[in-house]
Amino acid sequence: MAATQVTGTPGEETAAQAAQTEGGTAPAEVDSAQEGHDRPLEAGEAVEEPQSFPVTVIVRRYDPEVDDEPRWVDYDVQMFATERILDALHRIKWEQDPSLAFRRSCAHGVCGSDAMRINGKNRLACKALVKDFDTSKPIYVEAIKGLPLEKDLIVNMEPFFDSFREIQPFLQASSKPEKERHQTIAQRERFDDTTKCILCAACTTSCPVFWTDGQYFGPAAIVNAHRFIFDSRDEASQVRLDILNDREGVWRCRTTFNCTDACPRGIQVTKAIAEVKQAMMTGVKL
Amino acid sequence: MSETSSSLTLPDPTPRKTTFSGTLYRGNEGMWSWVLHRITGVAIYFFLLVHVLDTALIRVSPEAYNAVMATYKNPVMGLGEVVLVGAVVLHAMNGLRIILVDAWPWATKHQRLLFWIVMGLVAALMLYFTPTHLINVFSPIEGGH
Ligand code: SF4
Ligand code: FES
């Protein structure tokens, strides 16, 4: 039926056709993206494809059933610059040596399970990028120091969590609010920094005082005490200050700032500890 | 390796064993200032211990005291005194820094700068003290102590 119809239905002429037939008021042809589409394409600048390169990772292994002492074992892995040390550990575990033991869960810096000492500094393996290391040299990975070593990169975190529990990390208030407990922006801001802690233990196990004195509460416990001590809604600040005024409390801190450097959340740990010290001397200033 | 291999028979990794026990923690200025503070503190403590003992000797026997004092009057001791004064100055200056870092928020924030200020002050004081002291030590005139 419509197979032979070549022209459009009347009244559907294009603007150009109309211009031709009526004597030329059609818009000048514009340079469009399509223009010259039939010309040969020029090759764009070559985009370099990311290349993987070999990286030597030396892991401090320890199997309590076999080894008396931890031992360093070398692995060669192919890595891309944008990958993380955690990917290197995965590659080792999945492709080379399934017996390698380490903790990780979220792989995105949220859960705090993969703190380890990478080239002599405590870092989250899932946040340590290969490109930030000098890959012409081996990368050393070992368990965090000061907590009992269980296997390879896994330590017993219980002593760490015990200290955390001891400072009563929960809101304590006697009254019951009608709806909610109000707080001004400034009051919330006061302890904002210390709410970011993910309990990874990178700070506590970077502290030279903690290495030699496992009884020391450690930066992480003090950070989490700080979070409630300076919370205007909380009523047990004094209780926590008394706990931390102990021999093994905040006064053990010698301000080495290793914890501030190690914290993957960028918490100003030593500053928080100093604020708790000051609160002990001059009272809590909210 | 064209055949499929079970994951249970993965090729043995070829571990090259490296023998050393652990890496040194790579701390920054704060950690090194703490290390220096410890070392100078312990050194000064032992000096004071010996110093109290040799001074106490005068109550036991003045001759023995004089004999001990005579052994102190040699150039090696003179150099030792430079080290001692250096340790005391560093410990004192860094001690002030630590008090500030603990008590004053500005100092907590700028502890690195303060560390280098402390090092600068110690260097300046020692540059002033060492030449004058060594001239005293090595000049032949008998100086009273
Ligand atoms: S303060 Fe930082 S380093 Fe310490 S446990 Fe919390 S998140 Fe980890
Ligand atoms: S795996 Fe969760 S923080 Fe790294």
Coordinates of C-alpha atoms and ligand atoms in Angstrom, one line a residue:
Chain A
M1 CA 0.0 0.0 0.0
A2 CA 2.5 2.7 1.0
A3 CA 5.4 0.9 -0.7
T4 CA 5.3 3.2 -3.7
Q5 CA 4.9 6.4 -1.7
V6 CA 8.2 8.3 -2.1
T7 CA 7.4 11.8 -1.0
G8 CA 6.1 12.8 2.3
T9 CA 2.5 13.6 2.9
P10 CA 1.6 17.1 1.8
G11 CA 2.4 19.7 4.5
E12 CA 5.4 17.7 5.7
E13 CA 8.0 19.4 3.6
T14 CA 11.3 20.1 5.2
A15 CA 12.5 23.7 5.8
A16 CA 15.1 23.3 3.0
Q17 CA 12.6 22.1 0.5
A18 CA 10.3 25.0 1.5
A19 CA 13.2 27.5 1.0
Q20 CA 14.1 26.1 -2.4
T21 CA 10.6 26.2 -3.6
E22 CA 9.8 29.6 -2.1
G23 CA 13.0 31.4 -3.0
G24 CA 15.6 31.1 -0.3
T25 CA 15.2 32.1 3.3
A26 CA 16.6 28.8 4.7
P27 CA 19.1 29.1 7.5
A28 CA 22.7 28.8 6.5
E29 CA 24.2 25.5 7.0
V30 CA 25.8 25.2 10.4
D31 CA 28.9 23.3 11.4
S32 CA 27.5 20.4 13.1
A33 CA 29.0 17.5 14.8
Q34 CA 28.0 15.4 11.9
E35 CA 29.7 17.7 9.4
G36 CA 32.6 16.0 7.6
H37 CA 31.6 12.7 9.1
D38 CA 32.8 11.0 5.9
R39 CA 36.3 12.4 6.2
P40 CA 39.0 10.0 7.3
L41 CA 39.4 10.1 11.1
E42 CA 42.7 11.3 12.6
A43 CA 44.1 9.1 15.1
G44 CA 43.9 10.7 18.6
E45 CA 46.8 10.7 20.9
A46 CA 47.5 7.2 22.1
V47 CA 46.2 6.6 25.5
E48 CA 48.6 4.5 27.5
E49 CA 47.0 1.4 28.8
P50 CA 47.8 1.0 32.5
Q51 CA 50.5 -1.7 32.8
S52 CA 51.0 -4.0 35.6
F53 CA 54.4 -4.5 37.0
P54 CA 56.1 -7.0 39.4
V55 CA 56.2 -6.1 43.0
T56 CA 58.0 -8.0 45.7
V57 CA 56.0 -8.3 48.9
I58 CA 57.7 -9.7 51.9
V59 CA 55.3 -11.0 54.5
R60 CA 56.1 -11.9 58.1
R61 CA 54.6 -15.4 58.4
Y62 CA 53.9 -17.3 61.6
D63 CA 52.2 -20.6 61.9
P64 CA 52.0 -21.4 65.6
E65 CA 51.8 -25.2 64.8
V66 CA 55.0 -25.2 62.8
D67 CA 57.1 -22.1 63.6
D68 CA 58.9 -21.2 66.8
E69 CA 59.6 -17.8 65.4
P70 CA 57.9 -15.7 62.8
R71 CA 59.8 -15.8 59.5
W72 CA 59.8 -13.4 56.5
V73 CA 58.6 -14.9 53.2
D74 CA 59.0 -13.2 49.8
Y75 CA 56.3 -13.2 47.1
D76 CA 56.3 -11.7 43.6
V77 CA 53.0 -10.4 42.4
Q78 CA 51.9 -8.5 39.4
M79 CA 50.3 -5.2 40.5
F80 CA 48.7 -2.2 39.0
A81 CA 49.6 1.2 40.5
T82 CA 46.1 1.9 41.5
E83 CA 45.7 -1.4 43.4
R84 CA 46.0 -1.7 47.1
I85 CA 48.3 -3.8 49.4
L86 CA 45.1 -5.8 50.2
D87 CA 44.9 -6.8 46.6
A88 CA 48.5 -8.0 46.7
L89 CA 47.7 -10.1 49.7
H90 CA 44.6 -11.5 47.9
R91 CA 46.7 -12.3 44.9
I92 CA 49.2 -14.1 47.1
K93 CA 46.5 -16.0 49.0
W94 CA 44.4 -16.9 45.9
E95 CA 47.1 -17.6 43.4
Q96 CA 50.3 -18.6 45.3
D97 CA 49.8 -19.6 48.9
P98 CA 46.4 -20.3 50.3
S99 CA 47.7 -20.8 53.7
L100 CA 48.4 -17.0 54.2
A101 CA 46.1 -15.7 57.0
F102 CA 44.9 -12.2 57.4
R103 CA 41.7 -10.4 58.4
R104 CA 39.7 -8.3 56.1
S105 CA 36.0 -7.7 55.6
C106 CA 34.7 -4.6 53.9
A107 CA 37.9 -3.9 51.8
H108 CA 36.9 -0.2 51.8
G109 CA 38.3 1.3 55.0
V110 CA 35.1 1.0 57.0
C111 CA 35.3 -2.1 59.2
G112 CA 38.7 -1.7 60.6
S113 CA 39.8 -5.3 60.4
D114 CA 43.0 -5.1 58.3
A115 CA 45.3 -2.8 60.1
M116 CA 48.9 -4.0 59.6
R117 CA 52.4 -2.7 59.6
I118 CA 53.4 -1.9 56.0
N119 CA 56.9 -0.7 55.4
G120 CA 57.2 0.1 59.1
K121 CA 54.0 2.1 59.5
N122 CA 50.6 1.0 60.6
R123 CA 48.1 1.2 57.7
L124 CA 44.9 -0.3 56.6
A125 CA 45.9 -2.7 53.8
C126 CA 42.7 -1.8 52.0
K127 CA 43.6 1.9 52.0
A128 CA 47.3 1.6 51.2
L129 CA 47.8 2.1 47.4
V130 CA 50.7 0.5 45.6
K131 CA 51.5 3.8 43.9
D132 CA 52.3 5.3 47.2
F133 CA 55.2 2.9 47.8
D134 CA 58.6 2.7 46.2
T135 CA 58.0 -0.5 44.3
S136 CA 61.6 -0.8 43.2
K137 CA 62.2 -2.1 46.7
P138 CA 60.2 -4.9 48.4
I139 CA 57.2 -4.0 50.5
Y140 CA 57.3 -5.4 54.0
V141 CA 54.0 -6.5 55.6
E142 CA 53.8 -7.7 59.1
A143 CA 51.2 -7.9 61.9
I144 CA 50.6 -4.9 64.2
K145 CA 52.8 -4.9 67.2
G146 CA 52.0 -5.2 70.9
L147 CA 49.0 -7.6 70.7
P148 CA 49.5 -11.4 70.9
L149 CA 50.4 -12.8 67.4
E150 CA 48.0 -15.6 66.5
K151 CA 48.9 -16.5 62.9
D152 CA 50.6 -14.6 60.0
L153 CA 49.0 -11.1 60.1
I154 CA 46.3 -11.9 62.6
V155 CA 46.7 -10.8 66.2
N156 CA 44.4 -11.3 69.2
M157 CA 42.4 -8.1 69.5
E158 CA 40.8 -9.0 72.9
P159 CA 43.2 -7.0 75.1
F160 CA 42.5 -4.0 72.8
F161 CA 38.7 -4.4 73.0
D162 CA 39.0 -4.9 76.8
S163 CA 40.5 -1.5 77.2
F164 CA 37.7 -0.1 74.9
R165 CA 35.0 -1.7 77.1
E166 CA 36.6 -0.4 80.3
I167 CA 36.1 3.3 79.4
Q168 CA 32.3 2.7 79.1
P169 CA 31.8 3.6 75.5
F170 CA 28.1 4.3 75.7
L171 CA 25.8 7.2 76.4
Q172 CA 24.9 7.6 80.0
A173 CA 22.1 9.9 81.0
S174 CA 19.7 9.8 83.9
S175 CA 16.8 11.7 82.5
K176 CA 14.5 10.6 79.7
P177 CA 13.9 13.2 77.0
E178 CA 10.4 13.9 75.7
K179 CA 11.5 13.1 72.1
E180 CA 15.2 13.5 71.6
R181 CA 18.2 15.0 73.3
H182 CA 19.0 18.3 71.8
Q183 CA 22.4 19.5 71.0
T184 CA 23.7 22.6 69.3
I185 CA 25.9 22.4 66.2
A186 CA 28.8 23.6 68.3
Q187 CA 28.2 21.0 71.0
R188 CA 28.1 18.3 68.3
E189 CA 31.2 19.7 66.7
R190 CA 33.1 19.4 70.0
F191 CA 33.6 15.7 69.8
D192 CA 33.1 15.2 66.0
D193 CA 36.6 14.1 65.3
T194 CA 36.5 11.2 67.7
T195 CA 33.2 9.8 66.5
K196 CA 35.0 8.6 63.3
C197 CA 36.9 5.8 65.0
I198 CA 36.5 2.4 63.4
L199 CA 38.5 0.5 66.2
C200 CA 41.1 -0.8 63.8
A201 CA 43.9 -0.6 66.5
A202 CA 46.3 1.0 64.2
C203 CA 46.9 3.8 66.7
T204 CA 47.3 1.7 69.8
T205 CA 49.7 -0.7 68.2
S206 CA 51.8 2.2 66.8
C207 CA 52.5 3.5 70.3
P208 CA 56.0 2.7 71.7
V209 CA 54.5 3.0 75.3
F210 CA 51.9 0.3 74.5
W211 CA 54.5 -2.1 73.0
T212 CA 56.4 -2.2 76.3
D213 CA 53.4 -1.8 78.6
G214 CA 50.4 -3.8 77.4
Q215 CA 48.4 -2.5 80.4
Y216 CA 48.3 1.0 79.0
F217 CA 44.8 1.9 77.9
G218 CA 46.1 3.0 74.5
P219 CA 45.1 5.8 72.2
A220 CA 42.0 4.1 70.8
A221 CA 40.4 3.7 74.2
I222 CA 41.1 7.3 75.1
V223 CA 39.7 8.4 71.7
N224 CA 36.5 6.6 72.4
A225 CA 36.4 8.0 76.0
H226 CA 36.9 11.5 74.5
R227 CA 33.9 10.9 72.3
F228 CA 31.7 10.7 75.4
I229 CA 33.5 12.9 77.8
F230 CA 32.9 15.9 75.5
D231 CA 29.4 14.9 74.6
S232 CA 27.0 17.4 76.2
R233 CA 24.3 14.7 76.5
D234 CA 26.4 12.4 78.6
E235 CA 26.6 12.6 82.4
A236 CA 29.4 10.2 83.2
S237 CA 32.3 12.2 82.0
Q238 CA 33.8 12.3 85.5
V239 CA 33.6 8.5 85.8
R240 CA 35.6 8.1 82.6
L241 CA 38.1 10.8 83.6
D242 CA 38.6 8.9 86.9
I243 CA 39.2 5.6 85.0
L244 CA 41.8 7.3 82.7
N245 CA 43.5 9.2 85.6
D246 CA 44.9 5.8 86.5
R247 CA 48.6 4.9 86.4
E248 CA 48.0 3.2 83.1
G249 CA 45.7 5.9 81.8
V250 CA 46.3 9.1 79.8
W251 CA 49.5 10.1 81.7
R252 CA 51.3 7.2 80.1
C253 CA 51.0 9.1 76.8
R254 CA 54.4 10.6 75.9
T255 CA 53.2 12.5 72.8
T256 CA 55.1 10.5 70.2
F257 CA 52.3 11.3 67.7
N258 CA 52.7 7.8 66.1
C259 CA 49.0 7.3 66.6
T260 CA 48.0 10.5 64.9
D261 CA 50.1 9.5 61.9
A262 CA 48.7 5.9 61.9
C263 CA 45.0 6.6 62.1
P264 CA 43.4 5.7 58.8
R265 CA 40.4 8.0 59.6
G266 CA 42.6 11.0 60.1
I267 CA 41.6 11.5 63.7
Q268 CA 43.9 13.9 65.6
V269 CA 44.5 11.2 68.2
T270 CA 47.2 12.9 70.2
K271 CA 45.2 16.1 70.3
A272 CA 42.2 14.1 71.7
I273 CA 44.5 12.6 74.4
A274 CA 45.9 16.0 75.2
E275 CA 42.3 17.4 75.6
V276 CA 41.5 14.6 78.0
K277 CA 44.6 15.4 80.0
Q278 CA 43.6 19.1 80.1
A279 CA 40.1 18.1 81.2
M280 CA 41.7 16.3 84.1
M281 CA 43.6 19.4 85.1
T282 CA 41.1 22.1 84.5
G283 CA 37.7 20.4 84.2
V284 CA 35.7 19.5 81.1
K285 CA 35.2 22.5 78.9
L286 CA 32.4 21.6 76.5
Chain B
M1 CA 50.3 -26.6 32.5
S2 CA 47.5 -27.5 30.1
E3 CA 45.8 -29.9 32.4
T4 CA 43.4 -28.6 35.0
S5 CA 44.9 -28.7 38.4
S6 CA 42.9 -28.9 41.6
S7 CA 43.3 -26.0 43.9
L8 CA 44.5 -28.4 46.5
T9 CA 47.6 -29.1 44.5
L10 CA 48.8 -25.6 43.8
P11 CA 52.4 -25.4 43.0
D12 CA 54.5 -24.8 46.1
P13 CA 55.5 -21.2 46.5
T14 CA 59.2 -20.9 46.5
P15 CA 59.8 -19.0 49.6
R16 CA 63.1 -17.2 49.9
K17 CA 63.7 -16.9 53.6
T18 CA 64.8 -13.5 54.8
T19 CA 66.2 -13.4 58.3
F20 CA 65.6 -10.4 60.4
S21 CA 63.1 -10.1 63.2
G22 CA 61.0 -7.0 62.5
T23 CA 61.1 -3.7 60.8
L24 CA 61.8 -0.5 62.7
Y25 CA 58.6 1.6 63.2
R26 CA 58.9 4.6 61.0
G27 CA 57.8 7.3 63.3
N28 CA 58.1 11.0 62.7
E29 CA 59.6 13.9 64.7
G30 CA 57.4 13.1 67.7
M31 CA 58.7 9.5 68.0
W32 CA 62.3 10.6 67.6
S33 CA 62.0 13.3 70.1
W34 CA 60.7 10.7 72.5
V35 CA 63.6 8.4 71.8
L36 CA 66.1 11.2 72.3
H37 CA 64.3 12.2 75.5
R38 CA 64.6 8.7 76.9
I39 CA 68.2 8.3 76.0
T40 CA 69.3 11.6 77.4
G41 CA 67.1 11.0 80.5
V42 CA 68.7 7.6 81.3
A43 CA 72.2 9.0 80.6
I44 CA 71.7 12.0 82.9
Y45 CA 70.3 9.6 85.6
F46 CA 73.4 7.5 85.5
F47 CA 75.6 10.6 85.6
L48 CA 73.8 11.9 88.6
L49 CA 74.2 8.5 90.3
V50 CA 78.0 8.5 89.8
H51 CA 78.2 12.1 90.7
V52 CA 76.4 11.6 94.0
L53 CA 78.7 8.7 94.8
D54 CA 81.9 10.5 94.0
T55 CA 80.9 13.6 95.9
A56 CA 79.9 11.4 98.8
L57 CA 83.4 10.0 98.8
I58 CA 84.7 13.2 100.5
R59 CA 82.9 12.1 103.7
V60 CA 84.6 8.7 103.5
S61 CA 88.2 9.8 102.7
P62 CA 89.3 13.2 101.4
E63 CA 92.4 11.5 99.8
A64 CA 90.3 9.1 97.8
Y65 CA 88.1 12.0 96.8
N66 CA 91.1 14.0 95.6
A67 CA 92.4 11.0 93.7
V68 CA 89.1 10.6 91.9
M69 CA 88.9 14.3 91.1
A70 CA 92.4 14.2 89.6
T71 CA 91.4 11.4 87.2
Y72 CA 88.5 13.7 86.0
K73 CA 90.9 16.4 84.9
N74 CA 91.8 15.0 81.5
P75 CA 90.6 15.9 78.0
V76 CA 88.5 12.8 77.6
M77 CA 86.4 14.0 80.6
G78 CA 86.3 17.5 79.0
L79 CA 84.7 16.0 75.9
G80 CA 82.4 14.0 78.2
E81 CA 81.3 17.2 79.7
V82 CA 80.3 18.5 76.3
V83 CA 78.2 15.4 75.8
L84 CA 76.7 15.8 79.3
V85 CA 75.8 19.5 78.8
G86 CA 74.3 18.6 75.4
A87 CA 72.2 15.9 76.9
V88 CA 71.0 18.2 79.7
V89 CA 70.2 21.0 77.4
L90 CA 68.3 18.8 75.0
H91 CA 66.4 17.1 77.8
A92 CA 65.4 20.4 79.3
M93 CA 64.3 22.1 76.1
N94 CA 62.4 19.0 74.9
G95 CA 60.8 18.7 78.3
L96 CA 59.5 22.3 77.9
R97 CA 58.2 21.3 74.5
I98 CA 56.4 18.3 75.9
I99 CA 54.7 20.4 78.6
L100 CA 53.5 22.8 76.0
V101 CA 52.3 20.0 73.7
D102 CA 50.3 18.6 76.6
A103 CA 48.8 21.8 77.9
W104 CA 48.5 24.2 75.0
P105 CA 46.3 23.3 71.9
W106 CA 48.4 25.5 69.6
A107 CA 51.5 23.5 70.6
T108 CA 49.8 20.2 70.1
K109 CA 49.0 21.2 66.6
H110 CA 52.5 22.5 65.8
Q111 CA 54.6 20.0 67.6
R112 CA 56.7 19.3 64.6
L113 CA 57.7 22.9 64.2
L114 CA 58.4 23.0 68.0
F115 CA 60.6 20.0 67.6
W116 CA 62.8 21.7 65.1
I117 CA 62.8 24.9 67.1
V118 CA 64.1 22.8 70.1
M119 CA 66.8 21.2 67.9
G120 CA 67.8 24.7 66.6
L121 CA 68.0 26.1 70.1
V122 CA 70.1 23.1 71.3
A123 CA 72.4 23.5 68.4
A124 CA 72.8 27.2 68.9
L125 CA 73.5 26.8 72.7
M126 CA 76.0 24.0 72.0
L127 CA 77.8 26.1 69.3
Y128 CA 78.2 28.8 71.9
F129 CA 79.2 26.5 74.7
T130 CA 81.5 24.0 73.1
P131 CA 84.3 26.3 71.9
T132 CA 84.5 28.2 75.1
H133 CA 84.5 25.0 77.1
L134 CA 87.1 23.2 75.0
I135 CA 89.4 26.2 75.2
N136 CA 89.2 25.9 78.9
V137 CA 89.8 22.1 78.9
F138 CA 92.8 22.2 76.5
S139 CA 94.5 25.3 77.8
P140 CA 97.5 24.4 80.0
I141 CA 96.7 26.7 82.8
E142 CA 95.5 24.9 85.9
G143 CA 91.8 25.9 86.3
G144 CA 90.1 25.5 89.6
H145 CA 86.8 23.6 89.6
Ligands
SF4_1 S1 41.5 6.2 66.5 FE1 42.0 5.8 64.3 S2 43.7 4.3 64.4 FE2 42.8 4.3 66.4 S3 41.4 2.6 66.4 FE3 40.2 4.5 65.9 S4 40.2 4.6 63.6 FE4 41.8 3.1 64.2
FES2 S1 38.9 -4.4 55.2 FE1 37.5 -3.2 56.3 S2 38.8 -1.6 56.9 FE2 40.1 -2.6 55.5

